[in-house]
XYZ file of C-alpha atoms in Angstrom:
604
model
C 8.442 3.822 -8.462
C 8.968 0.895 -10.615
C 5.543 -0.597 -11.053
C 7.746 -3.406 -12.163
C 4.507 -5.021 -12.498
C 6.561 -7.951 -11.789
C 4.597 -9.294 -14.707
C 6.397 -7.377 -17.375
C 9.620 -6.272 -15.795
C 10.852 -9.769 -15.373
C 7.500 -11.352 -16.084
C 7.671 -12.596 -12.527
C 5.209 -15.402 -11.933
C 4.303 -14.983 -15.590
C 1.198 -13.230 -14.478
C -0.397 -9.851 -14.709
C -0.997 -10.488 -11.068
C 2.148 -8.840 -9.921
C 3.166 -5.249 -10.319
C 6.022 -3.934 -12.417
C 9.531 -4.696 -11.699
C 11.546 -2.328 -12.168
C 13.460 -2.992 -10.178
C 14.243 -3.008 -6.788
C 15.622 -5.256 -3.024
C 19.797 -4.306 1.895
C 22.073 -3.031 4.069
C 21.702 0.642 3.578
C 23.477 3.850 4.152
C 24.420 6.931 2.219
C 27.139 5.804 -0.090
C 25.899 2.236 -0.078
C 25.800 -0.055 2.862
C 26.310 -3.748 2.998
C 28.895 -6.326 3.706
C 32.370 -5.650 2.376
C 33.348 -7.663 -0.658
C 36.413 -9.315 -2.044
C 37.205 -10.137 -5.633
C 37.820 -13.581 -6.968
C 40.815 -14.472 -9.070
C 39.615 -12.729 -12.212
C 38.380 -9.641 -10.445
C 34.667 -10.437 -10.540
C 32.991 -8.921 -7.521
C 31.712 -11.417 -4.997
C 30.694 -11.587 -1.374
C 33.283 -11.779 1.367
C 32.640 -15.482 1.856
C 32.627 -16.239 -1.851
C 35.658 -16.979 -3.955
C 33.813 -19.088 -6.506
C 32.103 -22.474 -6.383
C 31.315 -25.283 -8.823
C 27.856 -25.739 -10.304
C 25.173 -26.707 -7.786
C 21.524 -25.923 -7.180
C 21.147 -22.341 -5.918
C 24.917 -21.849 -6.004
C 24.642 -18.612 -8.009
C 22.207 -17.013 -5.561
C 25.027 -15.776 -3.330
C 28.187 -17.111 -4.959
C 30.181 -17.009 -8.180
C 29.634 -20.274 -10.089
C 32.385 -21.696 -12.312
C 35.000 -18.952 -11.798
C 37.232 -18.507 -14.828
C 39.597 -16.049 -16.493
C 39.009 -17.379 -20.032
C 38.183 -14.636 -22.508
C 36.479 -14.715 -25.898
C 33.385 -16.332 -27.335
C 29.764 -15.288 -27.659
C 27.101 -15.265 -24.964
C 23.728 -16.305 -26.405
C 20.653 -14.999 -24.590
C 16.937 -15.305 -25.222
C 13.946 -13.236 -24.134
C 10.196 -13.607 -24.470
C 9.749 -9.907 -25.286
C 11.802 -6.856 -26.130
C 12.900 -4.419 -23.437
C 10.524 -1.577 -22.685
C 13.359 0.632 -23.921
C 17.123 0.492 -24.393
C 17.278 4.219 -23.623
C 18.489 4.265 -20.000
C 16.205 7.213 -19.233
C 13.064 5.286 -20.204
C 13.876 1.682 -19.297
C 11.990 0.463 -16.228
C 12.026 -3.327 -16.545
C 14.393 -5.009 -14.124
C 15.942 -7.158 -16.831
C 16.538 -4.086 -19.003
C 18.413 -2.490 -16.094
C 20.498 -5.645 -15.873
C 21.287 -5.582 -19.607
C 22.239 -1.901 -19.349
C 25.281 -2.940 -17.338
C 26.710 -4.242 -20.622
C 26.728 -0.906 -22.471
C 25.804 1.862 -20.046
C 27.597 3.365 -17.052
C 26.472 5.818 -14.393
C 28.264 7.856 -11.735
C 27.642 5.127 -9.155
C 27.062 1.411 -9.638
C 26.679 -1.852 -7.754
C 29.947 -3.497 -6.776
C 28.143 -6.474 -5.256
C 24.863 -7.810 -6.622
C 24.551 -11.345 -5.349
C 23.008 -12.475 -2.094
C 21.617 -9.468 -0.229
C 24.905 -7.614 0.097
C 24.092 -4.827 -2.335
C 27.193 -2.660 -2.108
C 27.428 0.562 -4.067
C 30.725 1.702 -5.536
C 31.970 4.532 -7.759
C 31.540 3.802 -11.466
C 32.166 6.830 -13.683
C 32.793 8.908 -10.559
C 36.067 8.928 -8.671
C 34.287 8.328 -5.373
C 30.887 8.144 -3.744
C 28.929 11.382 -3.719
C 30.012 14.176 -1.386
C 27.022 15.804 0.273
C 26.358 18.778 2.502
C 25.158 18.430 6.081
C 21.466 18.040 5.253
C 21.831 15.877 2.105
C 20.410 18.572 -0.192
C 23.496 19.047 -2.375
C 25.640 16.290 -3.888
C 28.915 16.600 -5.801
C 30.657 14.046 -8.028
C 33.867 14.109 -10.051
C 34.333 12.065 -13.219
C 37.273 9.699 -13.538
C 39.873 10.761 -16.074
C 39.938 8.773 -19.296
C 36.266 7.729 -19.490
C 35.043 7.893 -23.090
C 32.076 7.367 -25.351
C 32.178 4.719 -28.050
C 33.089 7.467 -30.570
C 36.245 8.277 -28.611
C 35.042 11.577 -27.149
C 35.597 12.207 -23.441
C 32.579 12.042 -21.130
C 32.027 15.418 -19.491
C 30.057 16.796 -16.572
C 27.788 18.512 -19.124
C 26.935 15.065 -20.476
C 25.890 14.055 -16.946
C 23.846 17.236 -16.536
C 22.163 16.675 -19.898
C 21.328 13.079 -18.957
C 19.635 14.280 -15.779
C 17.757 17.016 -17.640
C 16.313 14.463 -20.059
C 14.226 13.091 -17.160
C 12.135 16.259 -17.356
C 11.388 15.766 -21.091
C 8.174 13.787 -20.575
C 6.685 14.935 -23.891
C 9.575 13.709 -26.028
C 10.697 10.660 -24.021
C 7.973 9.630 -21.566
C 8.288 6.879 -18.981
C 11.007 5.479 -16.784
C 11.781 6.273 -13.143
C 11.915 9.988 -13.957
C 9.793 11.091 -10.984
C 12.703 10.414 -8.640
C 14.596 13.144 -10.476
C 11.829 15.564 -11.455
C 10.463 15.597 -7.906
C 13.855 15.740 -6.231
C 16.243 17.835 -8.321
C 15.952 21.617 -8.336
C 14.757 23.058 -11.631
C 12.804 26.135 -12.741
C 9.070 25.850 -12.191
C 7.460 24.191 -15.196
C 10.794 23.097 -16.664
C 10.101 20.748 -19.593
C 13.549 19.376 -20.281
C 16.457 20.305 -22.539
C 14.635 19.868 -25.849
C 12.146 22.643 -25.083
C 13.761 24.727 -22.342
C 17.494 24.214 -22.656
C 19.668 23.693 -19.601
C 18.673 24.300 -15.999
C 20.705 27.085 -14.342
C 23.925 26.404 -12.450
C 22.083 27.094 -9.206
C 20.185 23.835 -9.829
C 22.797 21.614 -11.521
C 26.303 22.962 -11.983
C 28.639 21.219 -14.428
C 32.202 22.439 -14.527
C 34.871 20.410 -16.296
C 34.758 16.973 -14.702
C 32.766 18.030 -11.630
C 29.008 18.165 -11.235
C 26.986 19.458 -8.286
C 23.313 18.505 -8.057
C 21.047 20.524 -5.781
C 17.874 18.957 -4.422
C 14.497 20.228 -3.326
C 14.665 18.204 -0.084
C 17.149 15.987 1.789
C 17.906 12.614 0.223
C 20.385 10.336 1.979
C 19.660 7.672 -0.670
C 20.843 9.871 -3.539
C 23.798 7.620 -4.407
C 21.236 4.901 -5.159
C 19.547 7.239 -7.651
C 22.925 7.891 -9.232
C 23.218 4.136 -9.772
C 20.060 4.189 -11.912
C 20.360 4.225 -15.676
C 18.121 7.293 -15.789
C 20.885 9.304 -14.115
C 23.588 8.274 -16.573
C 25.236 10.731 -18.961
C 24.108 11.274 -22.534
C 26.312 13.172 -25.051
C 25.393 16.818 -24.573
C 22.777 17.868 -27.143
C 24.212 15.549 -29.814
C 23.085 12.253 -28.199
C 23.961 9.769 -30.975
C 23.527 11.711 -34.182
C 20.232 10.787 -35.800
C 19.419 8.566 -32.822
C 18.058 11.294 -30.572
C 15.115 11.761 -28.245
C 12.509 9.079 -28.917
C 14.840 7.212 -31.304
C 17.826 7.080 -28.912
C 16.580 3.646 -27.827
C 17.663 2.279 -31.215
C 21.335 2.986 -30.505
C 22.185 4.589 -27.161
C 25.764 5.853 -27.085
C 27.837 3.285 -25.205
C 30.372 4.001 -22.486
C 30.387 0.453 -21.108
C 32.387 -2.541 -22.338
C 29.897 -3.350 -25.124
C 28.155 -1.296 -27.803
C 25.260 -1.855 -30.192
C 26.233 -3.558 -33.436
C 22.679 -4.180 -34.650
C 19.175 -3.963 -33.261
C 15.922 -5.201 -34.792
C 13.046 -4.172 -32.497
C 11.083 -7.142 -31.261
C 13.529 -9.573 -32.864
C 17.172 -9.295 -31.858
C 20.021 -7.259 -30.411
C 23.734 -7.823 -31.013
C 26.321 -6.229 -28.727
C 30.049 -6.251 -29.485
C 33.056 -5.012 -27.532
C 33.522 -1.260 -27.253
C 37.187 -0.497 -27.982
C 36.954 2.889 -26.237
C 36.059 1.298 -22.900
C 39.018 0.777 -20.583
C 39.192 -1.768 -17.772
C 41.445 0.639 -15.875
C 38.496 3.016 -15.405
C 35.970 0.334 -14.443
C 36.203 -1.558 -11.161
C 32.665 -2.950 -11.405
C 32.598 -4.771 -14.736
C 35.027 -7.498 -15.750
C 33.738 -8.712 -19.139
C 35.118 -11.842 -20.753
C 33.085 -12.544 -23.915
C 33.540 -10.723 -27.224
C 29.880 -10.594 -28.209
C 26.391 -10.888 -26.726
C 23.473 -12.008 -28.895
C 19.907 -11.498 -27.668
C 17.148 -13.309 -29.560
C 13.510 -12.504 -28.847
C 11.147 -15.474 -29.021
C 7.623 -15.023 -27.724
C 7.227 -18.769 -27.201
C 8.675 -19.605 -23.751
C 8.650 -23.330 -24.534
C 10.989 -22.661 -27.463
C 13.355 -20.816 -25.172
C 13.342 -23.652 -22.652
C 14.078 -26.178 -25.392
C 16.987 -24.058 -26.607
C 18.255 -23.723 -23.041
C 18.172 -27.463 -22.468
C 19.865 -28.191 -25.788
C 22.564 -25.596 -25.180
C 21.598 -23.286 -28.056
C 20.943 -20.552 -25.488
C 22.923 -19.782 -22.357
C 20.175 -18.077 -20.320
C 16.897 -16.184 -20.498
C 17.677 -12.472 -20.280
C 14.198 -11.503 -19.092
C 13.554 -14.530 -16.943
C 11.626 -16.312 -19.668
C 8.120 -15.254 -18.575
C 8.609 -15.827 -14.885
C 11.629 -18.074 -15.020
C 11.286 -21.376 -16.817
C 7.943 -22.865 -17.841
C 6.120 -25.228 -15.455
C 6.929 -28.283 -17.588
C 10.634 -27.504 -17.759
C 10.633 -26.567 -14.064
C 9.363 -30.031 -13.171
C 12.005 -31.606 -15.383
C 14.795 -29.509 -13.884
C 13.803 -30.162 -10.281
C 13.538 -33.916 -10.768
C 16.720 -34.418 -12.821
C 19.896 -33.909 -10.729
C 21.987 -33.264 -13.836
C 19.732 -30.322 -14.728
C 18.968 -29.147 -11.202
C 22.617 -28.399 -10.441
C 22.427 -25.735 -13.161
C 19.370 -23.981 -11.714
C 18.876 -21.202 -9.175
C 15.820 -19.989 -7.276
C 16.769 -16.563 -5.882
C 14.438 -14.504 -3.731
C 13.858 -10.932 -4.832
C 13.274 -7.827 -2.770
C 9.626 -7.849 -3.760
C 6.341 -8.784 -2.172
C 3.169 -10.246 -3.649
C 0.164 -8.992 -1.694
C -3.560 -8.304 -1.666
C -4.556 -4.635 -1.241
C -7.578 -4.268 1.058
C -9.158 -0.895 0.325
C -9.898 1.018 3.517
C -12.091 3.482 1.604
C -14.509 0.592 0.940
C -13.891 -1.733 3.907
C -13.647 0.998 6.501
C -13.655 -1.088 9.690
C -10.187 -2.366 10.620
C -11.661 -5.455 12.304
C -13.402 -6.409 9.067
C -10.069 -6.049 7.290
C -8.346 -8.100 9.998
C -10.859 -10.888 9.403
C -9.698 -11.065 5.773
C -6.072 -11.365 6.887
C -6.774 -14.210 9.295
C -9.019 -16.135 6.870
C -6.640 -15.927 3.878
C -5.088 -19.248 2.904
C -1.549 -18.170 1.986
C -0.386 -21.738 1.416
C -3.070 -22.233 -1.228
C -2.273 -18.937 -2.938
C 1.434 -19.722 -3.088
C 0.593 -23.034 -4.754
C -1.398 -21.131 -7.370
C 1.756 -19.225 -8.294
C 3.952 -22.296 -8.461
C 4.703 -23.355 -4.898
C 7.918 -22.911 -2.890
C 10.081 -22.205 -5.940
C 7.917 -19.125 -6.643
C 8.101 -17.576 -3.203
C 8.400 -17.728 0.553
C 5.236 -17.046 2.568
C 5.511 -13.625 4.195
C 4.200 -12.472 7.552
C 4.649 -8.798 6.742
C 5.450 -6.478 3.858
C 9.191 -5.684 4.122
C 10.999 -8.144 1.815
C 14.475 -9.622 2.266
C 17.277 -7.280 1.291
C 15.558 -4.236 2.806
C 16.789 -2.858 6.141
C 14.483 -3.899 8.977
C 13.386 -7.114 7.254
C 12.053 -9.738 9.666
C 11.334 -13.345 8.800
C 7.810 -14.686 9.119
C 8.943 -16.638 12.173
C 10.092 -13.353 13.736
C 7.082 -11.214 12.854
C 3.652 -12.365 11.650
C 1.086 -10.206 13.486
C -2.024 -11.221 11.524
C -0.948 -14.815 11.036
C -2.810 -17.269 8.853
C -1.889 -19.953 11.372
C 1.084 -22.280 11.798
C 0.410 -23.971 8.455
C -0.527 -20.655 6.763
C -3.919 -22.001 5.671
C -5.874 -19.507 7.795
C -6.819 -18.925 11.424
C -10.602 -19.194 11.250
C -11.131 -18.743 14.986
C -9.449 -15.357 14.969
C -11.172 -14.423 11.717
C -14.592 -15.087 13.249
C -13.631 -13.120 16.361
C -12.728 -10.120 14.181
C -16.043 -10.426 12.342
C -17.794 -10.184 15.703
C -15.733 -7.100 16.538
C -16.644 -5.379 13.275
C -20.346 -6.107 13.706
C -20.523 -8.616 10.839
C -20.640 -12.002 12.621
C -22.125 -13.716 9.560
C -19.621 -12.150 7.180
C -19.982 -9.599 4.383
C -19.593 -9.214 0.632
C -16.457 -7.947 -1.109
C -15.686 -7.047 -4.721
C -12.304 -8.484 -5.718
C -10.335 -7.018 -8.668
C -7.741 -8.706 -10.831
C -6.140 -8.105 -14.268
C -6.793 -9.997 -17.479
C -5.578 -11.805 -19.458
C -3.755 -13.914 -16.900
C -3.410 -17.620 -16.344
C -2.704 -17.078 -12.649
C -4.977 -14.275 -11.455
C -8.319 -16.115 -11.911
C -6.909 -19.059 -9.939
C -5.718 -16.727 -7.184
C -9.171 -15.168 -7.023
C -10.783 -18.614 -6.799
C -8.403 -19.639 -4.002
C -9.104 -16.497 -1.991
C -12.846 -16.816 -2.588
C -12.805 -20.354 -1.196
C -10.676 -19.321 1.785
C -12.842 -16.375 2.849
C -16.083 -18.279 2.269
C -15.143 -20.426 5.257
C -16.031 -17.510 7.553
C -18.898 -16.071 5.503
C -16.991 -13.445 3.501
C -18.276 -13.596 -0.077
C -16.149 -12.472 -3.016
C -17.366 -11.257 -6.400
C -14.892 -10.678 -9.214
C -14.398 -7.520 -11.250
C -11.683 -7.481 -13.903
C -9.816 -5.023 -16.075
C -7.310 -5.312 -18.903
C -3.775 -5.616 -17.588
C -2.684 -2.591 -19.645
C -4.890 -0.262 -17.564
C -5.478 -2.300 -14.398
C -2.708 -0.794 -12.264
C -2.822 2.775 -13.528
C -6.488 3.654 -13.923
C -8.445 0.785 -12.354
C -7.035 0.056 -8.908
C -4.633 3.000 -9.324
C -7.550 5.448 -9.321
C -9.009 6.058 -5.836
C -12.190 7.475 -7.389
C -12.622 4.372 -9.561
C -12.093 2.124 -6.527
C -14.988 3.897 -4.820
C -17.103 3.946 -7.971
C -16.643 0.200 -8.549
C -16.787 -0.469 -4.792
C -13.585 -2.515 -5.006
C -12.751 -4.030 -1.637
C -9.740 -6.189 -2.521
C -7.324 -6.705 -5.410
C -4.214 -8.515 -6.607
C -0.936 -6.613 -6.710
C 2.748 -6.772 -5.879
C 5.799 -4.554 -5.626
C 9.545 -4.678 -6.057
C 12.059 -2.157 -4.777
C 13.510 0.274 -7.305
C 16.608 0.422 -5.152
C 17.323 -1.559 -1.988
C 16.228 0.819 0.749
C 12.932 1.342 2.559
C 12.271 4.511 0.564
C 13.039 2.548 -2.598
C 10.435 -0.024 -1.627
C 7.733 1.854 0.289
C 7.582 5.428 -0.994
C 5.164 4.798 -3.861
C 2.945 2.242 -2.132
C 2.661 3.642 1.399
C 3.348 7.392 1.582
C 0.310 9.628 1.569
C 2.113 12.100 -0.685
C 2.162 9.431 -3.422
C -1.634 9.426 -3.739
C -2.739 10.777 -7.109
C -5.824 10.044 -9.181
C -5.289 8.232 -11.477
C -1.851 6.664 -11.507
C -1.172 6.043 -7.832
C 0.643 2.921 -6.709
C -0.574 3.610 -3.174
C -3.672 1.712 -4.220
C -5.268 1.679 -0.764
C -4.744 5.439 -0.265
C -2.777 4.831 2.921
C -2.196 8.198 4.594
C -0.983 7.214 8.045
C 0.942 10.005 9.842
C 3.328 7.499 11.439
C 4.121 5.902 8.088
C 4.378 9.269 6.338
C 6.655 10.610 9.043
C 9.088 7.714 8.848
C 9.221 7.803 5.051
C 9.637 11.574 4.996
C 12.399 11.507 7.633
C 14.173 8.552 5.994
C 15.836 10.646 3.260
C 17.461 12.765 5.994
C 19.468 9.688 6.955
C 18.269 9.616 10.564
C 16.136 6.469 10.678
C 17.422 3.396 12.508
C 16.716 -0.289 11.910
C 14.107 -0.043 14.669
C 12.463 2.888 12.879
C 12.199 0.857 9.681
C 10.766 -2.119 11.556
C 8.218 0.239 13.123
C 7.255 1.396 9.631
C 6.502 -2.199 8.623
C 4.662 -2.804 11.908
C 2.464 0.276 11.477
C 1.480 -0.763 7.962
C 0.485 -4.174 9.312
C -1.508 -2.481 12.088
C -3.385 -0.500 9.435
C -4.367 -3.829 7.803
C -4.398 -2.590 4.223
C -1.991 -5.027 2.553
C -2.271 -8.800 3.042
C 1.324 -9.992 2.486
C 1.290 -13.304 0.629
C 4.872 -14.171 -0.233
C 8.293 -12.762 -1.020
C 8.873 -13.617 -4.632
C 11.347 -16.121 -6.033
C 11.989 -17.212 -9.620
C 13.579 -20.417 -10.895
C 16.211 -19.843 -13.604
C 18.349 -22.246 -15.616
C 21.968 -21.561 -16.670
C 23.846 -23.250 -19.463
C 26.716 -25.245 -17.870
C 29.193 -23.592 -20.226
C 28.685 -20.186 -18.579
C 31.420 -19.056 -16.181
C 31.481 -16.408 -13.441
C 27.729 -16.763 -12.958
C 25.938 -14.908 -10.183
C 22.391 -13.664 -9.637
C 21.612 -9.967 -9.928
C 19.379 -9.636 -6.877
C 19.792 -5.860 -6.655
C 18.313 -4.926 -10.024
C 16.684 -7.833 -11.769
C 14.998 -10.364 -9.500
C 17.931 -12.745 -9.575
C 18.478 -12.907 -13.334
C 22.157 -13.537 -13.990
C 24.625 -10.639 -14.101
C 25.518 -10.983 -17.771
C 28.222 -8.328 -17.994
C 30.700 -10.443 -16.021
C 29.813 -13.838 -17.486
C 32.167 -15.840 -19.682
C 31.729 -19.000 -21.715
C 33.859 -22.131 -21.674
């Protein structure tokens, strides 16, 4: 799953304290659940209650701001770093997925992104996927008239080839490929099309405009996978001439409304209109501008200054966790600026793993939950504009979500500063009435993580639990430090800092990698606490068969809280600023932590 280490994916909270974003976050159902949507006057998808509103604080979270039909002009975006890749197979940052909507199409896409009404719709396909009775075989048919930027028709073999590229880990490593390599039938040991050619028709059959994909196990969420960039077609064997394999990121072949004009890695990207794209084949995108310029500036203060002056229209990657603290203060205290800001909540949770392999007694773990000062920790990360204190793990936008007022089983008290009475009672129950010592891990460098550690140390000290820090570089922290069960035992790590965002807005999209026992590997697991609960495993393993109810998904969340392995801190939010000249502005809460949906934006 997308270790959207919320730090890099959208640089959420600007800290290495949160895990990667891809992205991702829902009313669910095979074929895409959610509230039905209407279109506003220019065809931009919006929620049923939304026909467009004027600029106001948080207006773009679940509405279309400044609706317009005006075409032309250039959208100017900034970013504090380059995308992890522009190759849709490799890209895993939430903001990169959002930018892909400009130039890349897949069989299925998101018709509605704003609010939490994430509705899937056919994109390159004529309809949602047709599946067999047990969800192990899915068939799609391409729309007539869909073309590449070179004028050639997109074929089912292009789709097959795009899927096969997920197996080519030697040539093009990374991305959300495990969803495909673990789920799609392929010969044992298949290493992708570069080494082993095509998989047989019994695995993936491409015939004319129709493709049938056979799976190793049921997957009722498969349409969500077909909405990922990693499932999108790539020109069969030719890719984009000399831009092939590892170099495809420099100029992926466009089938969306924009194409690459120029790209300077780490510096800039210019997208211009793709004349081979046709609005008649695309019900999801309704582009207005002629060009999109992305400038990479590693100084977030520079980006904020350019935003305020109007030189930039928005931060494409969230500007290192939204806007900087200084600009945030200015925006929130100046009504003329505040009306052009939004603070959307993402389908992601910031939490503290409590390692059951080290702290084996559940009552000792419960004591940590009760003594944690969530209010203090939220302040470390920026206060209410950075998140909403969470009573459990399931974030908003995921089926079965319950507010903290509805469900908070190991509550830190009415003011969320800690329930010391209950914490001391749990210490008695675990045989440690005077407390115990815990090693607490966090990544470096980070301006936030050391402060979070200090806040938690002070909170737990109130009941005699003593924390000692152990750190690791952020580049290896998640994969081989806390992501290695053997290293956790070796270093005797009892607690850590982490976070997670859904790759796609279902319970499997959120929980599979962090809670299913079958996701435990060493190293590289995102199930940091090695949770292997049969109830949790059973619900996650039965979920892809499409049989779980809302109650089942709530029970999944409840069981994880009963196991007391993840202290939920807050559901993440990020404050963004939009240039007032932008039109048709809405937040992309499905893919990119609320960053604006740039493909449908115009400029006045």
